[in-house]
Structures are given as C-alpha cells and as structure tokens.
Coordinates of C-alpha atoms in Angstrom, one line a residue:
X1 CA 91.9 360.3 215.1
X2 CA 90.0 357.7 212.9
X3 CA 87.2 358.9 210.7
X4 CA 83.9 357.9 212.2
X5 CA 81.0 356.9 210.0
X6 CA 78.5 358.6 212.3
X7 CA 79.0 362.5 212.2
X8 CA 77.2 362.8 215.7
X9 CA 79.5 360.4 217.3
X10 CA 82.4 362.1 215.8
X11 CA 81.3 365.4 217.1
X12 CA 80.6 363.8 220.5
X13 CA 84.2 362.3 220.6
X14 CA 85.7 365.8 219.7
X15 CA 83.6 367.5 222.4
X16 CA 85.0 364.9 224.8
X17 CA 88.5 365.5 223.8
X18 CA 87.9 369.4 224.1
X19 CA 86.5 368.8 227.5
X20 CA 89.6 366.6 228.6
X21 CA 91.8 369.6 227.7
X22 CA 89.9 371.6 230.4
X23 CA 90.2 369.0 232.9
X24 CA 94.0 369.2 232.3
X25 CA 93.9 372.9 232.8
X26 CA 91.9 372.4 236.0
X27 CA 94.6 370.0 237.1
X28 CA 97.7 372.1 236.1
X29 CA 96.1 375.6 237.3
X30 CA 93.5 374.9 240.0
X31 CA 92.8 378.4 240.7
X32 CA 91.4 378.7 237.1
X33 CA 88.8 376.1 237.8
X34 CA 85.9 378.2 239.0
X35 CA 86.2 381.1 236.5
X36 CA 86.6 378.5 233.5
X37 CA 83.7 376.4 234.8
X38 CA 81.5 379.6 235.1
X39 CA 82.3 380.9 231.6
X40 CA 81.7 377.6 230.3
X41 CA 78.2 377.1 231.7
X42 CA 75.1 376.9 229.6
X43 CA 73.7 380.4 228.8
X44 CA 76.8 382.2 229.1
X45 CA 77.4 382.2 225.4
X46 CA 75.9 385.7 225.6
X47 CA 79.2 386.7 227.3
X48 CA 81.4 384.2 225.6
X49 CA 81.0 385.1 222.0
X50 CA 81.6 388.9 222.2
X51 CA 84.4 388.4 224.7
X52 CA 86.0 385.9 222.3
X53 CA 85.6 388.4 219.3
X54 CA 87.2 391.0 221.4
X55 CA 90.1 388.8 222.2
X56 CA 90.5 388.0 218.4
X57 CA 90.4 391.5 217.3
X58 CA 92.7 392.5 220.1
X59 CA 95.2 390.0 218.9
X60 CA 95.4 391.9 215.6
X61 CA 96.2 395.1 217.5
X62 CA 99.3 393.6 218.9
X63 CA 101.4 396.7 218.1
X64 CA 99.7 398.4 221.0
X65 CA 100.4 398.1 224.6
X66 CA 98.5 395.4 226.4
X67 CA 97.2 393.8 223.3
X68 CA 99.2 391.0 221.7
X69 CA 99.1 387.6 220.1
X70 CA 98.5 386.0 223.4
X71 CA 94.8 387.1 222.9
X72 CA 94.2 384.9 220.0
X73 CA 94.4 381.5 221.3
X74 CA 92.2 382.7 224.3
X75 CA 89.6 383.9 221.9
X76 CA 89.5 380.8 219.8
X77 CA 89.3 378.6 222.8
X78 CA 86.2 380.6 224.0
X79 CA 84.7 380.7 220.6
X80 CA 85.3 376.9 220.3
X81 CA 83.0 376.4 223.3
X82 CA 80.0 377.4 221.2
X83 CA 81.3 376.4 217.7
X84 CA 81.8 372.7 217.3
X85 CA 83.5 373.2 214.1
X86 CA 86.3 374.8 216.0
X87 CA 86.7 372.4 218.7
X88 CA 88.9 369.8 216.7
X89 CA 91.7 372.5 215.6
X90 CA 91.5 374.2 218.9
X91 CA 91.9 370.9 221.0
X92 CA 95.0 369.9 218.9
X93 CA 96.3 373.4 219.4
X94 CA 95.9 373.1 223.1
X95 CA 97.5 369.5 223.0
X96 CA 100.4 370.7 221.1
X97 CA 101.0 373.8 223.5
X98 CA 100.7 371.6 226.6
X99 CA 103.3 369.1 225.2
X100 CA 105.5 371.9 224.1
X101 CA 105.2 373.5 227.6
X102 CA 105.8 370.1 229.5
X103 CA 109.0 369.5 227.4
X104 CA 110.3 373.0 228.0
X105 CA 109.8 372.5 231.8
X106 CA 111.2 369.3 231.9
X107 CA 114.4 370.6 229.9
X108 CA 114.6 373.4 232.4
X109 CA 114.4 371.0 235.4
X110 CA 117.1 368.8 234.1
X111 CA 119.4 371.9 233.5
X112 CA 119.4 372.5 237.3

C-alpha cells in the first residue's frame, strides 16, 4: 500500500480494507454474519476488549485442554476493531490466511 501523506486518509483506507475482510468472511461463512455484525456494533467495545484479552491470554495457555493458539488471531481481530493501530497488521494476517486457505482447498479439489 502506498504511503499516504494524509494520516486521516491512510487510517480510513486501512479501516475500509479491514471492513472488506469481514465482508469476505460474511460471503464465505454466512452463518457468522449476524454474530459478527452484532459484536462489531458501536457500544460493544465493553464486551469486545475484555473478550479479546481473554482470547489472547488463553492462547498463551495452549498447553491446557480447550485453550490453544487458535485463540490468538481471534483475540487480535476483536482488539483491532477498537484499536486502529492493529488494523493494518491484522488485515494483512487475515488476507494471508484466506489466500493460504484458498490455495489449500484448490489443491485438495484438484487431487480428487
């Protein structure tokens, strides 16, 4: 992404890119649309931030049952909704994981 001279414009572009990743999740997993839209709603930061921190801490307890490293990206995504500084790196992570998953599924289909 090109460096924008206007920090407000850059922040808005990162926000739109972040929102597009959620739109892609909605298209891929339509059953997640309602819960994700609800948790992303304004005013829900009171729920999101503690939940994100619980997920992040839970990721470090991966040696215990139920807890695992799968909790870290979920916690970071939830935290990025409220912290614009995380939106760029989290969006890049979401794009990489989505592309990796698509390649894996395509290879799996081609094997059949």
